[in-house]
Short mmCIF file of C-alpha atoms and ligand atoms in Angstrom, two decimals:
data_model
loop_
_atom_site.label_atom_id
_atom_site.label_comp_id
_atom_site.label_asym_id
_atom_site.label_seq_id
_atom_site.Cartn_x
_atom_site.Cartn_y
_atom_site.Cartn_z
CA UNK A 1 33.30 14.03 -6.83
CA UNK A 2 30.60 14.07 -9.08
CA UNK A 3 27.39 15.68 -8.15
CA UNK A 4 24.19 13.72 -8.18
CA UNK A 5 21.28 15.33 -9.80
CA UNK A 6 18.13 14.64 -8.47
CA UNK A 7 15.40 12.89 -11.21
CA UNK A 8 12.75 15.18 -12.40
CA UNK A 9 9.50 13.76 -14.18
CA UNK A 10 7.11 15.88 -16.18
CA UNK A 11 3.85 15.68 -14.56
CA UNK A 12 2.04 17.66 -17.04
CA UNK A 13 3.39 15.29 -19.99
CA UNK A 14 2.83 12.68 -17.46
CA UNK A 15 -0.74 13.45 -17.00
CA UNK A 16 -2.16 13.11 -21.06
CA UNK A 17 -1.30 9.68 -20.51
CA UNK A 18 -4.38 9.64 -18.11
CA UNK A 19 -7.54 9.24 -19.57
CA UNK A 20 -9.45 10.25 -16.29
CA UNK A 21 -7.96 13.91 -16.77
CA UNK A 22 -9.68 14.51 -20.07
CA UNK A 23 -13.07 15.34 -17.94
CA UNK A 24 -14.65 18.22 -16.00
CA UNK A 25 -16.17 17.74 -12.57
CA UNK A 26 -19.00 19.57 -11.68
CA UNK A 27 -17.73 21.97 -14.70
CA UNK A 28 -14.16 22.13 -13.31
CA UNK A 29 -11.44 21.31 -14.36
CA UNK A 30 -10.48 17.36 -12.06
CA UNK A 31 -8.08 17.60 -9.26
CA UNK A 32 -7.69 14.26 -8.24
CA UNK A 33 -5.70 14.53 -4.69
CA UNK A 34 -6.82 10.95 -3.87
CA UNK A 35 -4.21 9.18 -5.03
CA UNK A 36 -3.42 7.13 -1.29
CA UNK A 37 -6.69 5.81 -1.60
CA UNK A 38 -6.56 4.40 -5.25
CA UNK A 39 -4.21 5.65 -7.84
CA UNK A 40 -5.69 6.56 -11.81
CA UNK A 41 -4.72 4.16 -14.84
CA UNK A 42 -2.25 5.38 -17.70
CA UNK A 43 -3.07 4.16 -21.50
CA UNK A 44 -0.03 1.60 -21.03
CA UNK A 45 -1.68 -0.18 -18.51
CA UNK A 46 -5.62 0.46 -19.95
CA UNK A 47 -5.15 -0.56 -23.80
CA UNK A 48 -2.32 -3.31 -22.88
CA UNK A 49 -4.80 -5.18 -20.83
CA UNK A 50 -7.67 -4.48 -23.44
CA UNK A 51 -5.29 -6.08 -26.22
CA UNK A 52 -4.07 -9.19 -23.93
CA UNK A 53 -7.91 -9.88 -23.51
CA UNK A 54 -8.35 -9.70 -27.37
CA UNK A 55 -5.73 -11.68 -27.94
CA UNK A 56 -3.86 -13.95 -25.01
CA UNK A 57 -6.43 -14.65 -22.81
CA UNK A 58 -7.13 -18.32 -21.25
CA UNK A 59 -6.71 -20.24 -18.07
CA UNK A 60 -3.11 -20.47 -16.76
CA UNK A 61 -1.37 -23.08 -15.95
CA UNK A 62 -3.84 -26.00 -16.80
CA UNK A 63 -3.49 -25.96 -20.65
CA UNK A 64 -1.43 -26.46 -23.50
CA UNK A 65 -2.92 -24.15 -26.08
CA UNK A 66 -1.51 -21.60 -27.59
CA UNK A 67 -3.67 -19.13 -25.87
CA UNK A 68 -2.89 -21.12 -22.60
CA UNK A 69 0.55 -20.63 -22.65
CA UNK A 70 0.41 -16.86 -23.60
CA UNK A 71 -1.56 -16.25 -21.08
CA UNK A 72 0.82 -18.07 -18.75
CA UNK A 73 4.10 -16.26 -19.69
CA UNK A 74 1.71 -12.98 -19.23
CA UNK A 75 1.12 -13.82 -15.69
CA UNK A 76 4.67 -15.50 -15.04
CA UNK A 77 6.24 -12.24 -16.80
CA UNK A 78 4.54 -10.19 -14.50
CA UNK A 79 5.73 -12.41 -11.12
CA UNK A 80 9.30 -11.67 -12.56
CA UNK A 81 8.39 -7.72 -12.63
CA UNK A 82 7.39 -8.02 -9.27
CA UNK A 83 10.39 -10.09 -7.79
CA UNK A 84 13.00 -7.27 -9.76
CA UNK A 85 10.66 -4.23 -8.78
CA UNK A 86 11.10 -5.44 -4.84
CA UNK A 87 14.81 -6.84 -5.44
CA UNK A 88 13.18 -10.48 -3.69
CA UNK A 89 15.88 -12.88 -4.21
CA UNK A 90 13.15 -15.72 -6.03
CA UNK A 91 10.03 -14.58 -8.24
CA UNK A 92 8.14 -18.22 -6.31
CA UNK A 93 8.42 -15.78 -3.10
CA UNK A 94 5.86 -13.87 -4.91
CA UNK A 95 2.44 -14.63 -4.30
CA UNK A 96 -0.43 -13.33 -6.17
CA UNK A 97 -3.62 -12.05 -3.71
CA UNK A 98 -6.12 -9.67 -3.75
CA UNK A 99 -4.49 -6.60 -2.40
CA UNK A 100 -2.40 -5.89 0.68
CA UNK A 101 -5.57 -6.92 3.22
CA UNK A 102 -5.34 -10.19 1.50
CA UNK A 103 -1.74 -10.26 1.60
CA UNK A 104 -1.52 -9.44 5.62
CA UNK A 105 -4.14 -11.81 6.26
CA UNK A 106 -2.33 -14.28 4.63
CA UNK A 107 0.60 -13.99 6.96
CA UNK A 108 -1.98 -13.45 10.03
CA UNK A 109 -3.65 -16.76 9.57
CA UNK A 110 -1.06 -19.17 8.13
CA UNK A 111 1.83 -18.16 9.89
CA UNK A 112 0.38 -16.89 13.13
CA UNK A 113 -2.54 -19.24 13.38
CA UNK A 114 0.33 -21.98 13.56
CA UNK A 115 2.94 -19.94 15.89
CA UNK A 116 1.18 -17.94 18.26
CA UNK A 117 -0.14 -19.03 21.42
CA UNK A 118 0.24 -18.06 24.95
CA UNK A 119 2.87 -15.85 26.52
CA UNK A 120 3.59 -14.52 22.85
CA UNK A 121 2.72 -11.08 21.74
CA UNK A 122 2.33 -9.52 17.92
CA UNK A 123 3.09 -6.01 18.35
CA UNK A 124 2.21 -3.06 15.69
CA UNK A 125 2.04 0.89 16.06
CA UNK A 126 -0.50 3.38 16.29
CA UNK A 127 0.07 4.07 13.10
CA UNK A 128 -1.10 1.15 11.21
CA UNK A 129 -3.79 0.71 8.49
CA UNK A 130 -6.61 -1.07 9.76
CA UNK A 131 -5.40 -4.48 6.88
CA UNK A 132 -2.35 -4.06 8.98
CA UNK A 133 -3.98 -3.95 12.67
CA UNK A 134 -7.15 -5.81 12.81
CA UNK A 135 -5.71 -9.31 11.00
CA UNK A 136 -3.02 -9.29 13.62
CA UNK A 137 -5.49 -8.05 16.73
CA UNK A 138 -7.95 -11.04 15.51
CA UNK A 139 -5.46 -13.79 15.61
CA UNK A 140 -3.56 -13.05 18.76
CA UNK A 141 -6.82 -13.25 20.74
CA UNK A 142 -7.95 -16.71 18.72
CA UNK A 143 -4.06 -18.19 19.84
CA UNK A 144 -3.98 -16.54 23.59
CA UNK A 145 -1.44 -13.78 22.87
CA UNK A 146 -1.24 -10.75 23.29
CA UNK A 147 -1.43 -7.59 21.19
CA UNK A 148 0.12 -4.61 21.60
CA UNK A 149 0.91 -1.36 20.02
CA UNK A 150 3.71 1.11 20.04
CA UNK A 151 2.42 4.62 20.88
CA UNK A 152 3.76 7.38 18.51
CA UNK A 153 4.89 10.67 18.19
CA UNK A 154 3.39 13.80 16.45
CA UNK A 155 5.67 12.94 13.47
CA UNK A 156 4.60 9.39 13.48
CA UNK A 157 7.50 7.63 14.48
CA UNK A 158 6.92 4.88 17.10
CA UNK A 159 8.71 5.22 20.63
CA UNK A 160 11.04 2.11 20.17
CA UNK A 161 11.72 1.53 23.31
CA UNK A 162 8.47 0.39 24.23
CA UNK A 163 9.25 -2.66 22.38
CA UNK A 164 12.19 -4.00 24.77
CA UNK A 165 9.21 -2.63 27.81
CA UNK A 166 6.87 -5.61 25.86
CA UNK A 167 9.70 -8.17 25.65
CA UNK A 168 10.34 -8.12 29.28
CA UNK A 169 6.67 -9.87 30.17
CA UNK A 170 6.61 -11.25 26.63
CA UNK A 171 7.81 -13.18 23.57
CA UNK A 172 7.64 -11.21 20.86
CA UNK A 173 6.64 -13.14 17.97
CA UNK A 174 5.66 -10.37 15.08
CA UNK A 175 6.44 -6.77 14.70
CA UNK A 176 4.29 -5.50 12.14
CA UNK A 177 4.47 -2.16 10.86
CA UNK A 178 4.06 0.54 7.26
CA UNK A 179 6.84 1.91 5.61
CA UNK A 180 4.48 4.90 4.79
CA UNK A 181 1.81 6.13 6.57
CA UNK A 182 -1.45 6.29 4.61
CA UNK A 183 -2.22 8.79 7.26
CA UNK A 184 0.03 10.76 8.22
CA UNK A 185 2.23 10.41 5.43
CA UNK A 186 5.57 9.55 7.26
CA UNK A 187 8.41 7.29 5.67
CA UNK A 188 9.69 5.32 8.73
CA UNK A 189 12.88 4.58 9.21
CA UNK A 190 12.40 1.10 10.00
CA UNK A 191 15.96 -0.67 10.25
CA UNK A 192 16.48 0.07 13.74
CA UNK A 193 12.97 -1.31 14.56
CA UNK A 194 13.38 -4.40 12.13
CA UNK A 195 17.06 -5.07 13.67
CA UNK A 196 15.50 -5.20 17.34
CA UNK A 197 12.39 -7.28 16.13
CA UNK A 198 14.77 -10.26 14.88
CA UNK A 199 17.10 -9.99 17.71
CA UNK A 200 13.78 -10.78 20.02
CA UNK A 201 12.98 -14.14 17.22
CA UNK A 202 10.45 -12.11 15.85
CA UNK A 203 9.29 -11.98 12.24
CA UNK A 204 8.74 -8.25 10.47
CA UNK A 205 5.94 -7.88 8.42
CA UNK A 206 5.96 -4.69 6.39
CA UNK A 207 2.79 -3.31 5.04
CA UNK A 208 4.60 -1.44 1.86
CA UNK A 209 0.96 -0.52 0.05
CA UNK A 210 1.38 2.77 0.76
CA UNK A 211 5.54 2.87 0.11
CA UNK A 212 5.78 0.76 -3.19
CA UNK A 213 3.92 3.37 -5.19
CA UNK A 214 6.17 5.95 -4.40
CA UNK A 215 9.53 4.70 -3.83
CA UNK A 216 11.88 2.30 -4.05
CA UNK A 217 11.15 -0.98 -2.15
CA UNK A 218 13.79 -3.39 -1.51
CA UNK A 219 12.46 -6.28 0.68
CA UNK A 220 16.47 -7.96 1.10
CA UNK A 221 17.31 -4.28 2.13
CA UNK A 222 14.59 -3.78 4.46
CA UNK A 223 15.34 -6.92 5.88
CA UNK A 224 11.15 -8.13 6.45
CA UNK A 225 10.57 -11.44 6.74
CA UNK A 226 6.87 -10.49 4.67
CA UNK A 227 5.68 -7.67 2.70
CA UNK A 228 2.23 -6.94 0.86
CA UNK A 229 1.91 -4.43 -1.64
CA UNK A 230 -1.45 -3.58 -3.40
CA UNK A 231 -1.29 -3.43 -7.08
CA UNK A 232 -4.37 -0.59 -7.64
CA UNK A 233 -2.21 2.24 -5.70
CA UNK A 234 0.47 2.04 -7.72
CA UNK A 235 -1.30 2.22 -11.33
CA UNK A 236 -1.83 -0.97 -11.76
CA UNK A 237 -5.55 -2.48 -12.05
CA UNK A 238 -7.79 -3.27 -8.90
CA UNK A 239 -8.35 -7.31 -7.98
CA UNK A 240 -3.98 -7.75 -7.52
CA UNK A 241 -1.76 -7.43 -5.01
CA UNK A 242 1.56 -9.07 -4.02
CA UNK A 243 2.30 -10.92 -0.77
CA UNK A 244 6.29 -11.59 -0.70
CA UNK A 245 7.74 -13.62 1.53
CA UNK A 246 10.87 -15.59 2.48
CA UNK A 247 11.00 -18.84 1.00
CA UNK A 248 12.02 -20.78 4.07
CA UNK A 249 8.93 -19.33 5.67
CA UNK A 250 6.44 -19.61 3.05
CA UNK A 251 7.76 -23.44 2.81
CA UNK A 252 7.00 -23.79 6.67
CA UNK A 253 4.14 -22.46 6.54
CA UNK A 254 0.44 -24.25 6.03
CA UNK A 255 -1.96 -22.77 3.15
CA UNK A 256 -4.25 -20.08 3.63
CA UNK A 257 -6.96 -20.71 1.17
CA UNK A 258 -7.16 -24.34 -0.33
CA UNK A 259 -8.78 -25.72 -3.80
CA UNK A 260 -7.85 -26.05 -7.45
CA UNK A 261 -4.12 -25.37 -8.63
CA UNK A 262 -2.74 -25.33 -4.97
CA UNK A 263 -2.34 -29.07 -4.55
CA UNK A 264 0.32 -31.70 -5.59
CA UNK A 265 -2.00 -34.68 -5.10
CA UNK A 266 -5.36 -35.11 -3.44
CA UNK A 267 -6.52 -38.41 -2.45
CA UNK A 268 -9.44 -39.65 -0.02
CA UNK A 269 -7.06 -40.33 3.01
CA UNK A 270 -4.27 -37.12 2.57
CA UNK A 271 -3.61 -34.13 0.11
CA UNK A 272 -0.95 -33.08 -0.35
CA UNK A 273 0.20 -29.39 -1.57
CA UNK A 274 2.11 -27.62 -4.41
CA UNK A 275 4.95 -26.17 -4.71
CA UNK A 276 5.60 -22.16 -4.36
CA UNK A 277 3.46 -19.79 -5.08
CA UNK A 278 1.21 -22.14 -6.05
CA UNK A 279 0.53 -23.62 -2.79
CA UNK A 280 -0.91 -19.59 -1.82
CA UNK A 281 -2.74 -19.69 -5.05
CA UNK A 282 -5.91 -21.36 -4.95
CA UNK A 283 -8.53 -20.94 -7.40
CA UNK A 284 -8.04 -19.53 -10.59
CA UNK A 285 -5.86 -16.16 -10.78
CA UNK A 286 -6.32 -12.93 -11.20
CA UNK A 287 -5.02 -13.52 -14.96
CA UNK A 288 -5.22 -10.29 -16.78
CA UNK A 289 -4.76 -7.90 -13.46
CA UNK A 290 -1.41 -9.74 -12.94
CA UNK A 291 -0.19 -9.12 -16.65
CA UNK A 292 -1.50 -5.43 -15.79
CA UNK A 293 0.32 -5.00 -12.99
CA UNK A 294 3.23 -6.20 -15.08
CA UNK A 295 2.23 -3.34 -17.45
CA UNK A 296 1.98 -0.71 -14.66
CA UNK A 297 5.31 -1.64 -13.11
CA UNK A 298 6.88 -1.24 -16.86
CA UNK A 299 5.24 2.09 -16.47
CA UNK A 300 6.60 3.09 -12.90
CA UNK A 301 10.24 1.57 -13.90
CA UNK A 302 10.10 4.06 -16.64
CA UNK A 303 9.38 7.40 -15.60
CA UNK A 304 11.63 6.15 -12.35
CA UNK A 305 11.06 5.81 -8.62
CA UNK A 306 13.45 7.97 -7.57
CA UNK A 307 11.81 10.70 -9.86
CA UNK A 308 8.08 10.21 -8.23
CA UNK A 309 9.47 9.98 -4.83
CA UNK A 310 10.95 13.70 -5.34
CA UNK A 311 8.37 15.05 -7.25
CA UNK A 312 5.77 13.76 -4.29
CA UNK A 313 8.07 15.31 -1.47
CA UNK A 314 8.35 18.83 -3.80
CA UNK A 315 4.24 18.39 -3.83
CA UNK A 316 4.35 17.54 -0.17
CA UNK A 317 6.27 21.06 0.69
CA UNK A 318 4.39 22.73 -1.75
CA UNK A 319 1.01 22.07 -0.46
CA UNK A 320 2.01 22.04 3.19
CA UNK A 321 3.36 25.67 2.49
CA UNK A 322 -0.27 26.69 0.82
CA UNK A 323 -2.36 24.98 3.28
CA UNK A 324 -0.53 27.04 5.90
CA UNK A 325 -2.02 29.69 4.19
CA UNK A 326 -5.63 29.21 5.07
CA UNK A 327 -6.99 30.33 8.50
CA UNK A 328 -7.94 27.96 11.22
CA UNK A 329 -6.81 24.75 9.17
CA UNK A 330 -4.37 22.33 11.32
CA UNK A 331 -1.92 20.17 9.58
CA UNK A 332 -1.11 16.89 10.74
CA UNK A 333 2.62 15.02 9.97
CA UNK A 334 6.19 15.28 9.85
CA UNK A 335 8.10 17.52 8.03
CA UNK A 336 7.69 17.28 3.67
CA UNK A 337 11.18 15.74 3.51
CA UNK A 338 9.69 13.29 5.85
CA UNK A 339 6.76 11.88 4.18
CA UNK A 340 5.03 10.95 0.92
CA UNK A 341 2.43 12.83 -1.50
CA UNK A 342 0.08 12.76 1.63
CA UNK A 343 -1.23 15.81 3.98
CA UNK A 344 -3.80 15.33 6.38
CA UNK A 345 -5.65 18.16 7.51
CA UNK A 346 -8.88 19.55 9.65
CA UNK A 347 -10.62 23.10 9.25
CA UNK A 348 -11.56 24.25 12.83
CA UNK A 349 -15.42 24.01 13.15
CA UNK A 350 -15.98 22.31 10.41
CA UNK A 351 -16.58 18.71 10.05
CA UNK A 352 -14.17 16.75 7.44
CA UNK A 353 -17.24 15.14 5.44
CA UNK A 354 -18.58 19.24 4.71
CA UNK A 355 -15.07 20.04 3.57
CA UNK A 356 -14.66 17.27 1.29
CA UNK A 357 -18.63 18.07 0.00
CA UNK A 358 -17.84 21.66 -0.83
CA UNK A 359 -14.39 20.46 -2.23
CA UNK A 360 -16.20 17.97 -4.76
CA UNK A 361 -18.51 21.23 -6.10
CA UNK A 362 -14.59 22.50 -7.08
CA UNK A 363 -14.10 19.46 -8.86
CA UNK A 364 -11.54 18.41 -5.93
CA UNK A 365 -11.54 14.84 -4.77
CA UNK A 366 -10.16 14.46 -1.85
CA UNK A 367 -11.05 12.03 1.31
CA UNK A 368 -12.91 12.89 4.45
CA UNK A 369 -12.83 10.19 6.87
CA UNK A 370 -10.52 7.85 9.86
CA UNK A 371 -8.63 6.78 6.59
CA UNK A 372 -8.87 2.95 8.34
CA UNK A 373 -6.77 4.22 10.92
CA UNK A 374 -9.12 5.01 13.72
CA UNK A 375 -6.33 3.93 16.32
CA UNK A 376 -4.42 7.24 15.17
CA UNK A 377 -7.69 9.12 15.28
CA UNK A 378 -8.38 8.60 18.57
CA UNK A 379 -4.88 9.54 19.52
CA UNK A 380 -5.01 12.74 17.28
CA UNK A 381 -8.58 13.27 19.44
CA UNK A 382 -10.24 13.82 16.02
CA UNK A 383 -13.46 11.17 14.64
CA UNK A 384 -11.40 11.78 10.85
CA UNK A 385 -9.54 14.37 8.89
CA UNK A 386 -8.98 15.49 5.36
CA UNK A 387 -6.85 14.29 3.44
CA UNK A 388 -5.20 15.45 0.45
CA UNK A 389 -2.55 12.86 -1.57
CA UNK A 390 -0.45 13.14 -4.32
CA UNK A 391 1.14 10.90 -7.00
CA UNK A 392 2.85 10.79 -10.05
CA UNK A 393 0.71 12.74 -12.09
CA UNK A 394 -0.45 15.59 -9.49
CA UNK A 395 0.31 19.43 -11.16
CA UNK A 396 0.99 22.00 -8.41
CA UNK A 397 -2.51 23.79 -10.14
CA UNK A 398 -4.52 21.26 -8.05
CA UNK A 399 -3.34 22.17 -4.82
CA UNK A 400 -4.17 25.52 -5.69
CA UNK A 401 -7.00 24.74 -6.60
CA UNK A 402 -7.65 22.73 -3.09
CA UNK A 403 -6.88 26.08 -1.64
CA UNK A 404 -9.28 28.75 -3.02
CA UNK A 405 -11.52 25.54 -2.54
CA UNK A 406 -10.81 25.99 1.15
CA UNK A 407 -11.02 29.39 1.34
CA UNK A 408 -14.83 29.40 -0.47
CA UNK A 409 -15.35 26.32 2.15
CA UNK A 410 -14.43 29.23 5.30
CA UNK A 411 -16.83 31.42 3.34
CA UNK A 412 -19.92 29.14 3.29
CA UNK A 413 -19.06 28.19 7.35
CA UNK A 414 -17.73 32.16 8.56
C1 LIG B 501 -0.91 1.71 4.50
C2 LIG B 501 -1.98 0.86 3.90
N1 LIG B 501 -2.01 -0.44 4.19
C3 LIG B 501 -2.94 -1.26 3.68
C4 LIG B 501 -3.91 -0.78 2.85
C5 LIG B 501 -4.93 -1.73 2.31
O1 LIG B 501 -4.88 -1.77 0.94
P1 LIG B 501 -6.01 -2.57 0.16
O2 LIG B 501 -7.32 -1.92 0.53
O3 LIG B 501 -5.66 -2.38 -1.27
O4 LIG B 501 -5.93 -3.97 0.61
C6 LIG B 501 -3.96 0.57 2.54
C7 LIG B 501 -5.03 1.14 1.70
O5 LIG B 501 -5.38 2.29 1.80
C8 LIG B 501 -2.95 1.41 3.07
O6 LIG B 501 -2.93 2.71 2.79
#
């Protein structure tokens, strides 16, 4: 039987193609362990988007110029990138937006805003970002339903069988949940949950902005009905994210924002809309951070998924072992083999915002805060944590260097 070997990447090569990393903070060398929050730009992504302004740039879409129609095929290239990074089974599934919040709204308001109502409940987990809590919380009590959560456990994984508890007084109309904590860290297991959602008629929205930086993504494996991925956590520029959805639904479903581009006809006494995605596309598009999203998926295709997913859980037990180290910190999570580049963490005595403060005088950037999970705050009995995340480009020197940051942090609080 052959024997698989694991992918490797070289972070340290990795890294000099990182402009950001060719500074001092605070006259120290930059550990960036904020990568959950927003991920740093590679030269591929940088100088390709600084040449397809110089020389492609134009509306898309409404023109036949030559600059028109490069500009197009930049943005139509980089729907195709999207549909084969997610394995979606038609690039019109994808739909251009913001970021994930945009994304989950999207689904909150046009689907639910037309299929909720009384009796029905949308049900998430403790767990969730707030993009992934508040859209859903908002809508159920606009429509009558209800909204409930799934309590979790200390590893993050929701309790199940509180789901078939809802759907006894309830129908369940949306289970929404990650596929990585941005919290906690966890990769959920989520067919078992996604298998019981659709045997109750309920849609499952995934919230993947955490997962599709850092692993593979596969929306016909998972077997979601939606999923919304930002575009600036996974190298890509700020201003684009990706909603995918099922055609059938997105057909179904009425538009979320309306204008230019998204209509077939408009007349005095009807309008009528466009076809996918351009019926989700109002407005004009977020042009060149498409194409560079295009660029950055290029970029994450090449060094390979599989590669950054083990290097962040090698990070992950790495820095969990080292943070072990230092006295009176408590870590927060499930085991490194189950979770992403992401530790959360809280010194005893000493608030998270101090922490990070002292950290940034070591040129270490990490985040203090409820991480937009303040459900999972107040079940950790905490106001925020620390929080310490990896990616791609992350050299085992700057978790080191997070720990004698620590350590002088204890000194300036013994
Ligand atoms: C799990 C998760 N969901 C959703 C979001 C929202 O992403 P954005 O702010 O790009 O819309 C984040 C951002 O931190 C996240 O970590």
């Amino acid at each position: 039987m052959a024997v698989k070997i694991p992918a490797k990447l070289d972070a340290r090569a990795l890294r000099r193609e990182f402009p950001i990393f060719e500074q001092e903070i605070n006259g120290k060398p930059l550990a960036y362990l904020d990568s959950a929050n927003t991920s740093q730009k590679p030269r591929q992504v940088l100088d390709g988007m600084t040449r397809f302004y110089e020389t492609s740039y134009a509306n898309v879409h409404r023109a036949v110029h030559v600059l028109a129609e490069r500009a197009t095929s930049g943005l139509e290239g980089a729907r195709e990138k999207v549909r084969a990074l997610l394995n979606a089974p038609d690039a019109r599934e994808v739909i251009f937006v913001r970021n994930a919040t945009e994304g989950l709204n999207l689904v909150a308001y046009a689907w639910g805003g037309n299929n909720l109502g009384p009796g029905d409940a949308v049900v998430v987990t403790e767990l969730e970002h707030h993009s992934n809590f508040v859209p859903w919380q908002y809508i159920a009590n606009r429509q009558g339903s209800e909204f409930l959560m799934l309590e979790i456990d200390e590893n993050g994984d929701p309790n199940l069988a509180q789901l078939d508890e809802i759907a006894r007084d309830h129908n369940v109309k949306v289970v929404a949940t990650n596929l990585v904590s941005n919290s906690l860290g966890t990769i959920h297991e989520l067919a078992p949950l996604v298998a019981r959602a659709h045997e109750l008629g309920a849609i499952f929205v995934c919230d993947a902005a955490q997962a599709a930086p850092h692993m593979k993504v596969d929306v016909q494996a998972i077997g979601a009905d939606f999923v919304a991925v930002s575009g600036h956590k996974m190298c890509g520029p700020s201003g684009i994210g990706v909603l995918w959805g099922r055609a059938e639904l997105l057909q179904s479903m009425e538009p979320f924002l309306l204008g230019g581009h998204m209509i077939n006809s408009v007349r005095v006494d009807k309008t009528t809309w466009g076809e996918l995605p351009h019926k989700f596309e109002a407005g004009t598009s977020p042009i060149a951070e498409a194409y560079g999203l295009g660029l950055a998926i290029d970029y994450l295709q090449e060094v390979g998924l599989d590669a950054i997913e083990a290097h962040e859980h090698e990070l992950a037990a790495y820095a969990l072992g080292r943070l072990g180290e230092v006295p009176g910190i408590k870590l927060y999570g499930p085991p490194a083999d189950r979770r992403a580049g992401v530790v959360s963490f809280n010194m005893e005595g000493i608030h998270p915002h101090d922490v990070a403060q002292i950290l940034d005088l070591q040129g270490v950037a990490i985040r203090a805060g409820h991480h937009c999970c303040q459900p999972l705050m107040q079940k950790l009995g905490v106001a925020a944590t620390n929080r310490a995340s990896f990616y791609l480009y992350t050299i085992p020197e700057e978790i080191d260097q997070l720990v004698e940051g620590l350590h002088a942090v204890r000194k300036v609080f013994a």
